[in-house]
mmCIF file of C-alpha atoms in Angstrom:
data_model
loop_
_atom_site.group_PDB
_atom_site.id
_atom_site.type_symbol
_atom_site.label_atom_id
_atom_site.label_comp_id
_atom_site.label_asym_id
_atom_site.label_seq_id
_atom_site.Cartn_x
_atom_site.Cartn_y
_atom_site.Cartn_z
ATOM 1 C CA MET A 1 0.000 0.000 0.000
ATOM 2 C CA LYS A 2 2.804 2.392 0.888
ATOM 3 C CA LYS A 3 4.545 1.555 -2.368
ATOM 4 C CA ASN A 4 1.415 2.452 -4.341
ATOM 5 C CA ASN A 5 1.164 5.749 -2.476
ATOM 6 C CA VAL A 6 4.761 6.598 -3.333
ATOM 7 C CA ILE A 7 4.147 5.835 -7.003
ATOM 8 C CA LEU A 8 1.015 8.001 -6.980
ATOM 9 C CA ILE A 9 2.908 10.878 -5.380
ATOM 10 C CA ILE A 10 5.676 10.588 -7.984
ATOM 11 C CA ILE A 11 3.129 10.632 -10.828
ATOM 12 C CA VAL A 12 1.390 13.699 -9.382
ATOM 13 C CA ALA A 13 4.723 15.475 -8.898
ATOM 14 C CA ILE A 14 5.851 14.780 -12.473
ATOM 15 C CA SER A 15 2.483 15.955 -13.837
ATOM 16 C CA SER A 16 2.672 19.154 -11.796
ATOM 17 C CA VAL A 17 6.168 19.920 -13.059
ATOM 18 C CA ALA A 18 5.089 19.266 -16.656
ATOM 19 C CA LEU A 19 2.074 21.558 -16.321
ATOM 20 C CA ALA A 20 4.160 24.269 -14.703
ATOM 21 C CA TYR A 21 6.733 24.049 -17.494
ATOM 22 C CA CYS A 22 4.008 24.258 -20.113
ATOM 23 C CA GLY A 23 2.409 27.239 -18.392
ATOM 24 C CA LEU A 24 5.771 28.983 -18.144
ATOM 25 C CA GLY A 25 6.315 28.338 -21.818
ATOM 26 C CA VAL A 26 2.984 29.921 -22.717
ATOM 27 C CA SER A 27 3.482 32.945 -20.465
ATOM 28 C CA SER A 28 7.021 33.554 -21.697
ATOM 29 C CA GLY A 29 6.096 33.169 -25.340
ATOM 30 C CA ILE A 30 7.825 29.861 -26.072
ATOM 31 C CA LEU A 31 4.536 28.392 -27.233
ATOM 32 C CA ALA A 32 3.229 31.610 -28.729
ATOM 33 C CA ALA A 33 6.025 32.725 -31.013
ATOM 34 C CA THR A 34 4.988 33.376 -34.586
ATOM 35 C CA GLN A 35 5.041 30.079 -36.447
ATOM 36 C CA ALA A 36 6.894 29.795 -39.715
ATOM 37 C CA HIS A 37 4.135 27.857 -41.484
ATOM 38 C CA GLN A 38 1.606 30.715 -41.227
ATOM 39 C CA MET A 39 1.897 32.996 -44.233
ATOM 40 C CA PRO A 40 2.353 36.676 -43.330
ATOM 41 C CA ILE A 41 -0.362 39.230 -44.023
ATOM 42 C CA GLU A 42 0.940 41.564 -46.702
ATOM 43 C CA VAL A 43 -0.476 45.075 -46.333
ATOM 44 C CA GLN A 44 -0.106 46.517 -49.812
ATOM 45 C CA PHE A 45 -0.438 50.144 -50.831
ATOM 46 C CA ILE A 46 -3.634 50.690 -52.817
ATOM 47 C CA ASP A 47 -4.740 54.176 -53.752
ATOM 48 C CA LYS A 48 -8.332 53.607 -52.660
ATOM 49 C CA ASP A 49 -10.527 54.903 -49.860
ATOM 50 C CA ILE A 50 -13.453 53.085 -48.260
ATOM 51 C CA ASP A 51 -16.352 55.197 -47.029
ATOM 52 C CA LEU A 52 -17.948 52.773 -44.574
ATOM 53 C CA GLU A 53 -21.156 54.784 -44.551
ATOM 54 C CA LYS A 54 -21.644 53.564 -48.130
ATOM 55 C CA GLY A 55 -20.567 49.970 -47.467
ATOM 56 C CA ILE A 56 -17.489 47.752 -47.290
ATOM 57 C CA PHE A 57 -16.786 47.838 -51.064
ATOM 58 C CA PRO A 58 -16.238 44.133 -51.926
ATOM 59 C CA GLU A 59 -14.848 45.099 -55.343
ATOM 60 C CA ILE A 60 -11.818 46.681 -53.650
ATOM 61 C CA TRP A 61 -11.173 43.590 -51.527
ATOM 62 C CA GLU A 62 -11.720 41.019 -54.291
ATOM 63 C CA PRO A 63 -8.233 41.196 -55.911
ATOM 64 C CA ILE A 64 -6.326 41.311 -52.601
ATOM 65 C CA HIS A 65 -4.639 38.041 -51.690
ATOM 66 C CA PRO A 66 -6.378 36.387 -48.710
ATOM 67 C CA ILE A 67 -4.701 34.690 -45.754
ATOM 68 C CA ASP A 68 -6.604 31.972 -43.882
ATOM 69 C CA ILE A 69 -5.896 32.207 -40.151
ATOM 70 C CA GLU A 70 -5.994 28.952 -38.206
ATOM 71 C CA MET A 71 -8.267 29.294 -35.180
ATOM 72 C CA GLU A 72 -8.730 27.212 -32.049
ATOM 73 C CA TYR A 73 -10.833 27.101 -28.889
ATOM 74 C CA GLN A 74 -9.780 29.551 -26.185
ATOM 75 C CA VAL A 75 -8.776 27.220 -23.321
ATOM 76 C CA MET A 76 -6.121 29.268 -21.514
ATOM 77 C CA VAL A 77 -8.479 30.891 -19.004
ATOM 78 C CA LEU A 78 -12.045 30.268 -17.862
ATOM 79 C CA PRO A 79 -14.625 30.380 -19.300
ATOM 80 C CA TRP A 80 -13.453 28.155 -22.143
ATOM 81 C CA GLY A 81 -14.862 28.424 -25.627
ATOM 82 C CA LYS A 82 -17.763 26.145 -26.527
ATOM 83 C CA SER A 83 -17.737 26.472 -30.301
ATOM 84 C CA LEU A 84 -15.081 26.835 -32.948
ATOM 85 C CA ILE A 85 -14.999 29.090 -35.985
ATOM 86 C CA ASN A 86 -12.220 28.036 -38.322
ATOM 87 C CA PRO A 87 -10.678 29.428 -40.453
ATOM 88 C CA VAL A 88 -10.964 33.223 -40.527
ATOM 89 C CA THR A 89 -9.958 34.869 -43.798
ATOM 90 C CA VAL A 90 -7.973 38.096 -43.485
ATOM 91 C CA LYS A 91 -6.939 40.779 -45.988
ATOM 92 C CA SER A 92 -5.420 44.211 -45.544
ATOM 93 C CA PHE A 93 -4.236 47.300 -47.399
ATOM 94 C CA HIS A 94 -3.349 50.920 -46.755
ATOM 95 C CA ASN A 95 -3.623 54.066 -48.882
ATOM 96 C CA GLY A 96 -0.862 56.051 -47.199
ATOM 97 C CA LYS A 97 -3.370 57.730 -44.872
ATOM 98 C CA GLU A 98 -5.537 54.957 -43.456
ATOM 99 C CA ILE A 99 -5.063 51.245 -42.919
ATOM 100 C CA TYR A 100 -7.847 48.717 -43.501
ATOM 101 C CA PHE A 101 -8.350 45.148 -42.294
ATOM 102 C CA TYR A 102 -10.912 42.689 -43.642
ATOM 103 C CA MET A 103 -12.092 39.606 -41.719
ATOM 104 C CA SER A 104 -14.470 36.983 -43.091
ATOM 105 C CA TRP A 105 -15.803 33.741 -41.610
ATOM 106 C CA LYS A 106 -18.689 31.282 -41.922
ATOM 107 C CA ASP A 107 -21.618 31.716 -39.524
ATOM 108 C CA ASP A 108 -25.055 30.219 -40.119
ATOM 109 C CA THR A 109 -26.826 32.899 -38.085
ATOM 110 C CA GLU A 110 -26.705 36.687 -38.028
ATOM 111 C CA ASP A 111 -26.690 37.602 -34.338
ATOM 112 C CA ARG A 112 -27.103 41.370 -34.022
ATOM 113 C CA ILE A 113 -29.731 41.509 -31.253
ATOM 114 C CA ILE A 114 -28.727 40.972 -27.622
ATOM 115 C CA GLY A 115 -30.878 40.146 -24.614
ATOM 116 C CA THR A 116 -31.352 37.497 -21.961
ATOM 117 C CA SER A 117 -29.376 34.456 -23.153
ATOM 118 C CA ARG A 118 -28.844 36.141 -26.524
ATOM 119 C CA PHE A 119 -25.346 37.221 -27.460
ATOM 120 C CA SER A 120 -23.798 39.198 -30.266
ATOM 121 C CA ASP A 121 -21.491 37.959 -32.982
ATOM 122 C CA ALA A 122 -18.179 39.774 -32.781
ATOM 123 C CA ALA A 123 -14.612 39.944 -34.069
ATOM 124 C CA ALA A 124 -11.398 41.463 -32.775
ATOM 125 C CA ILE A 125 -7.872 42.284 -33.887
ATOM 126 C CA MET A 126 -5.027 42.565 -31.372
ATOM 127 C CA PHE A 127 -1.763 44.483 -31.872
ATOM 128 C CA PRO A 128 1.161 44.427 -29.387
ATOM 129 C CA ILE A 129 2.254 47.839 -28.132
ATOM 130 C CA GLY A 130 5.781 49.225 -27.880
ATOM 131 C CA ASN A 131 9.171 48.869 -29.517
ATOM 132 C CA ASN A 132 11.229 45.684 -29.311
ATOM 133 C CA VAL A 133 8.216 43.641 -28.232
ATOM 134 C CA GLN A 134 9.237 40.226 -26.951
ATOM 135 C CA ASN A 135 7.394 37.058 -27.910
ATOM 136 C CA SER A 136 4.484 36.582 -25.528
ATOM 137 C CA THR A 137 1.239 34.698 -25.356
ATOM 138 C CA ILE A 138 -1.546 36.136 -27.503
ATOM 139 C CA MET A 139 -3.929 35.880 -24.532
ATOM 140 C CA MET A 140 -4.993 39.483 -23.969
ATOM 141 C CA GLY A 141 -1.482 40.936 -24.145
ATOM 142 C CA PHE A 142 -0.309 38.946 -21.106
ATOM 143 C CA MET A 143 3.379 39.293 -20.059
ATOM 144 C CA GLY A 144 4.001 42.106 -22.531
ATOM 145 C CA ASN A 145 3.769 45.890 -22.706
ATOM 146 C CA GLY A 146 0.081 45.628 -23.384
ATOM 147 C CA SER A 147 -1.947 45.430 -26.558
ATOM 148 C CA ASN A 148 -4.343 47.566 -28.545
ATOM 149 C CA ILE A 149 -7.513 45.620 -29.378
ATOM 150 C CA TRP A 150 -10.091 46.610 -31.982
ATOM 151 C CA GLN A 151 -13.344 44.827 -31.159
ATOM 152 C CA TRP A 152 -16.254 44.936 -33.591
ATOM 153 C CA LYS A 153 -19.670 43.849 -32.319
ATOM 154 C CA ALA A 154 -22.616 43.022 -34.544
ATOM 155 C CA SER A 155 -25.020 44.477 -31.959
ATOM 156 C CA GLN A 156 -23.080 47.742 -31.850
ATOM 157 C CA ASP A 157 -22.893 47.750 -35.648
ATOM 158 C CA ASN A 158 -26.671 47.457 -35.653
ATOM 159 C CA GLU A 159 -27.005 50.512 -33.430
ATOM 160 C CA TYR A 160 -24.403 52.663 -35.134
ATOM 161 C CA TRP A 161 -25.137 51.991 -38.804
ATOM 162 C CA LEU A 162 -28.781 50.858 -38.816
ATOM 163 C CA ASN A 163 -30.057 52.875 -35.823
ATOM 164 C CA GLU A 164 -31.618 49.721 -34.406
ATOM 165 C CA THR A 165 -31.262 49.129 -30.674
ATOM 166 C CA SER A 166 -32.208 46.303 -28.340
ATOM 167 C CA LYS A 167 -35.402 46.883 -26.383
ATOM 168 C CA ILE A 168 -33.798 46.022 -23.029
ATOM 169 C CA GLU A 169 -32.241 48.656 -20.774
ATOM 170 C CA ALA A 170 -29.372 46.527 -19.442
ATOM 171 C CA TYR A 171 -27.360 44.180 -21.557
ATOM 172 C CA SER A 172 -24.632 41.553 -21.336
ATOM 173 C CA ASP A 173 -21.264 42.533 -22.719
ATOM 174 C CA TYR A 174 -17.648 41.466 -22.721
ATOM 175 C CA TYR A 175 -16.579 43.474 -19.699
ATOM 176 C CA TYR A 176 -18.212 40.860 -17.433
ATOM 177 C CA PRO A 177 -17.149 37.692 -19.245
ATOM 178 C CA PHE A 178 -17.977 35.169 -16.500
ATOM 179 C CA GLU A 179 -21.697 35.892 -16.322
ATOM 180 C CA ASP A 180 -24.552 34.745 -18.543
ATOM 181 C CA ASN A 181 -26.249 38.078 -17.933
ATOM 182 C CA GLU A 182 -25.030 41.488 -16.825
ATOM 183 C CA THR A 183 -24.351 41.463 -13.085
ATOM 184 C CA LEU A 184 -23.808 45.217 -12.886
ATOM 185 C CA ALA A 185 -26.329 46.926 -15.129
ATOM 186 C CA VAL A 186 -24.831 49.698 -17.196
ATOM 187 C CA SER A 187 -26.608 52.393 -19.125
ATOM 188 C CA LYS A 188 -26.279 52.310 -22.872
ATOM 189 C CA ALA A 189 -24.721 55.360 -24.416
ATOM 190 C CA ALA A 190 -25.044 55.890 -28.148
ATOM 191 C CA PRO A 191 -21.958 54.298 -29.716
ATOM 192 C CA GLY A 192 -19.546 56.484 -31.660
ATOM 193 C CA SER A 193 -18.478 53.529 -33.795
ATOM 194 C CA ALA A 194 -19.272 49.883 -34.449
ATOM 195 C CA VAL A 195 -15.783 49.134 -33.078
ATOM 196 C CA ASN A 196 -14.467 49.489 -29.529
ATOM 197 C CA ASP A 197 -10.877 50.743 -29.415
ATOM 198 C CA LEU A 198 -9.465 49.024 -26.315
ATOM 199 C CA MET A 199 -6.283 48.681 -24.281
ATOM 200 C CA VAL A 200 -5.283 45.587 -22.320
ATOM 201 C CA ILE A 201 -2.227 44.599 -20.283
ATOM 202 C CA ARG A 202 -3.331 41.213 -18.983
ATOM 203 C CA VAL A 203 -6.493 39.173 -18.405
ATOM 204 C CA GLY A 204 -9.068 41.277 -16.567
ATOM 205 C CA THR A 205 -7.690 44.681 -17.617
ATOM 206 C CA LEU A 206 -9.645 45.273 -20.832
ATOM 207 C CA THR A 207 -10.353 49.015 -20.881
ATOM 208 C CA PRO A 208 -11.877 51.388 -23.469
ATOM 209 C CA LYS A 209 -9.382 54.033 -24.560
ATOM 210 C CA PRO A 210 -10.269 57.681 -23.898
ATOM 211 C CA ALA A 211 -10.110 58.360 -27.645
ATOM 212 C CA GLN A 212 -12.010 55.967 -29.908
ATOM 213 C CA ASN A 213 -10.165 56.110 -33.229
ATOM 214 C CA VAL A 214 -11.274 52.977 -35.080
ATOM 215 C CA GLN A 215 -14.239 52.612 -37.417
ATOM 216 C CA GLY A 216 -15.715 49.388 -38.731
ATOM 217 C CA ARG A 217 -18.671 47.809 -40.441
ATOM 218 C CA GLY A 218 -19.919 44.254 -40.842
ATOM 219 C CA ILE A 219 -22.127 42.684 -43.515
ATOM 220 C CA TRP A 220 -23.702 39.228 -43.102
ATOM 221 C CA ASP A 221 -24.816 37.544 -46.291
ATOM 222 C CA ASN A 222 -25.734 33.935 -47.043
ATOM 223 C CA GLY A 223 -23.996 32.455 -44.003
ATOM 224 C CA THR A 224 -20.833 34.583 -44.097
ATOM 225 C CA TRP A 225 -19.689 37.601 -42.110
ATOM 226 C CA GLN A 226 -17.489 40.213 -43.763
ATOM 227 C CA VAL A 227 -16.129 42.874 -41.411
ATOM 228 C CA VAL A 228 -13.916 45.832 -42.321
ATOM 229 C CA PHE A 229 -11.856 47.864 -39.831
ATOM 230 C CA LYS A 230 -10.462 51.323 -40.628
ATOM 231 C CA ARG A 231 -8.028 53.587 -38.758
ATOM 232 C CA SER A 232 -5.679 56.447 -39.546
ATOM 233 C CA LEU A 233 -2.018 55.491 -39.879
ATOM 234 C CA ASP A 234 -1.211 58.422 -37.597
ATOM 235 C CA ILE A 235 -1.148 57.698 -33.866
ATOM 236 C CA ALA A 236 -2.343 59.971 -31.092
ATOM 237 C CA ASP A 237 -0.839 58.051 -28.171
ATOM 238 C CA PRO A 238 2.189 55.765 -28.735
ATOM 239 C CA GLU A 239 1.540 54.028 -25.408
ATOM 240 C CA GLN A 240 -1.965 52.951 -26.406
ATOM 241 C CA ASP A 241 -2.288 53.111 -30.205
ATOM 242 C CA ALA A 242 -1.080 50.425 -32.576
ATOM 243 C CA ASP A 243 1.933 51.913 -34.409
ATOM 244 C CA PHE A 244 2.067 50.568 -37.952
ATOM 245 C CA ASN A 245 5.537 52.015 -38.466
ATOM 246 C CA THR A 246 6.931 49.338 -36.150
ATOM 247 C CA LEU A 247 4.276 46.605 -35.934
ATOM 248 C CA THR A 248 5.299 43.170 -37.172
ATOM 249 C CA ARG A 249 2.533 40.884 -35.918
ATOM 250 C CA VAL A 250 -1.164 40.645 -35.211
ATOM 251 C CA ALA A 251 -3.714 38.219 -33.721
ATOM 252 C CA PHE A 252 -7.446 37.628 -34.219
ATOM 253 C CA ALA A 253 -10.535 36.416 -32.351
ATOM 254 C CA VAL A 254 -14.182 35.794 -33.257
ATOM 255 C CA TRP A 255 -17.360 35.140 -31.265
ATOM 256 C CA ASN A 256 -20.432 33.147 -32.354
ATOM 257 C CA GLY A 257 -23.325 34.607 -30.385
ATOM 258 C CA ALA A 258 -25.755 31.833 -31.332
ATOM 259 C CA ASN A 259 -23.493 29.306 -29.612
ATOM 260 C CA GLY A 260 -23.212 31.344 -26.437
ATOM 261 C CA ASP A 261 -19.837 32.932 -27.166
ATOM 262 C CA ARG A 262 -19.001 36.019 -25.099
ATOM 263 C CA GLY A 263 -16.031 37.121 -23.061
ATOM 264 C CA GLY A 264 -13.502 34.302 -22.905
ATOM 265 C CA ARG A 265 -15.781 31.973 -24.850
ATOM 266 C CA LYS A 266 -14.413 32.601 -28.299
ATOM 267 C CA SER A 267 -12.267 31.255 -31.104
ATOM 268 C CA ILE A 268 -8.752 32.694 -31.130
ATOM 269 C CA ALA A 269 -5.905 32.624 -33.606
ATOM 270 C CA HIS A 270 -3.598 29.659 -33.104
ATOM 271 C CA ASP A 271 -0.707 32.080 -32.939
ATOM 272 C CA TRP A 272 0.549 35.518 -33.869
ATOM 273 C CA THR A 273 0.589 36.221 -37.606
ATOM 274 C CA ALA A 274 3.398 38.255 -39.151
ATOM 275 C CA LEU A 275 2.382 41.624 -40.591
ATOM 276 C CA ASP A 276 4.308 42.936 -43.600
ATOM 277 C CA ILE A 277 3.370 46.548 -44.383
ATOM 278 C CA ILE A 278 4.542 47.648 -47.833
ATOM 279 C CA PRO A 279 5.376 51.386 -47.897
ATOM 280 C CA VAL A 280 4.004 53.787 -50.473
ATOM 281 C CA GLY A 281 5.923 53.173 -53.692
ATOM 282 C CA GLY A 282 7.387 49.968 -52.249
ATOM 283 C CA THR A 283 7.434 46.578 -53.901
ATOM 284 C CA LYS A 284 6.883 43.093 -52.635
#
């Protein structure tokens, strides 16, 4: 009996060490370094402008080479994801003044209305902040200098572009990710964009920036979401704004409201994806 107990203790000890090593690897970036097999996103110069009030202009995006981003369940912190959206198609370009990102993915339902046990579809792009950024886990900027997150919500898109609001006074959002419904009711202010421009340092620190500088619009058609993000290449605050003069990588996340996704329940990019921004007049 004592021998069996010793063996059990040894097994538990070895498992604990293995888990600790794995966790250290994730937090230090060993398991989250950009993988060589993922093609980089090439941000070409195109002398075009997209007026989101008029639409997302599919004809501009059509000739741009797409990159399929491999997604996986978010299982690094609770609550874990329940559904998986994979892959997410990404494109990007800039016109020397603004930069644009396009995300597209399959979704059988268009979830724009939120309420009790009803959640919004959403998508987000995350950019690490600062110079000489070390490899770190993509989980909410953890163990780094922080990250700038652009989060588009279908419900917010509905309010901003279509002037359609939910009929409930309080609503569930991503600032309280562990609850099925809002635990602290918040009043709804009219959104200034369909995208929330956010700053995060680690899990639990997601905060709206004082200046909301990102615009976006999403179109759902025949089982597919297409979402376009737009921001000036100029930065107002180098400590909080993604700086595309120095950025070399990016990460993505999507939420399927019909499957109960919200907060940590989401599909996230398997890893960072390299970002290659071609300057005006530059070549591939």
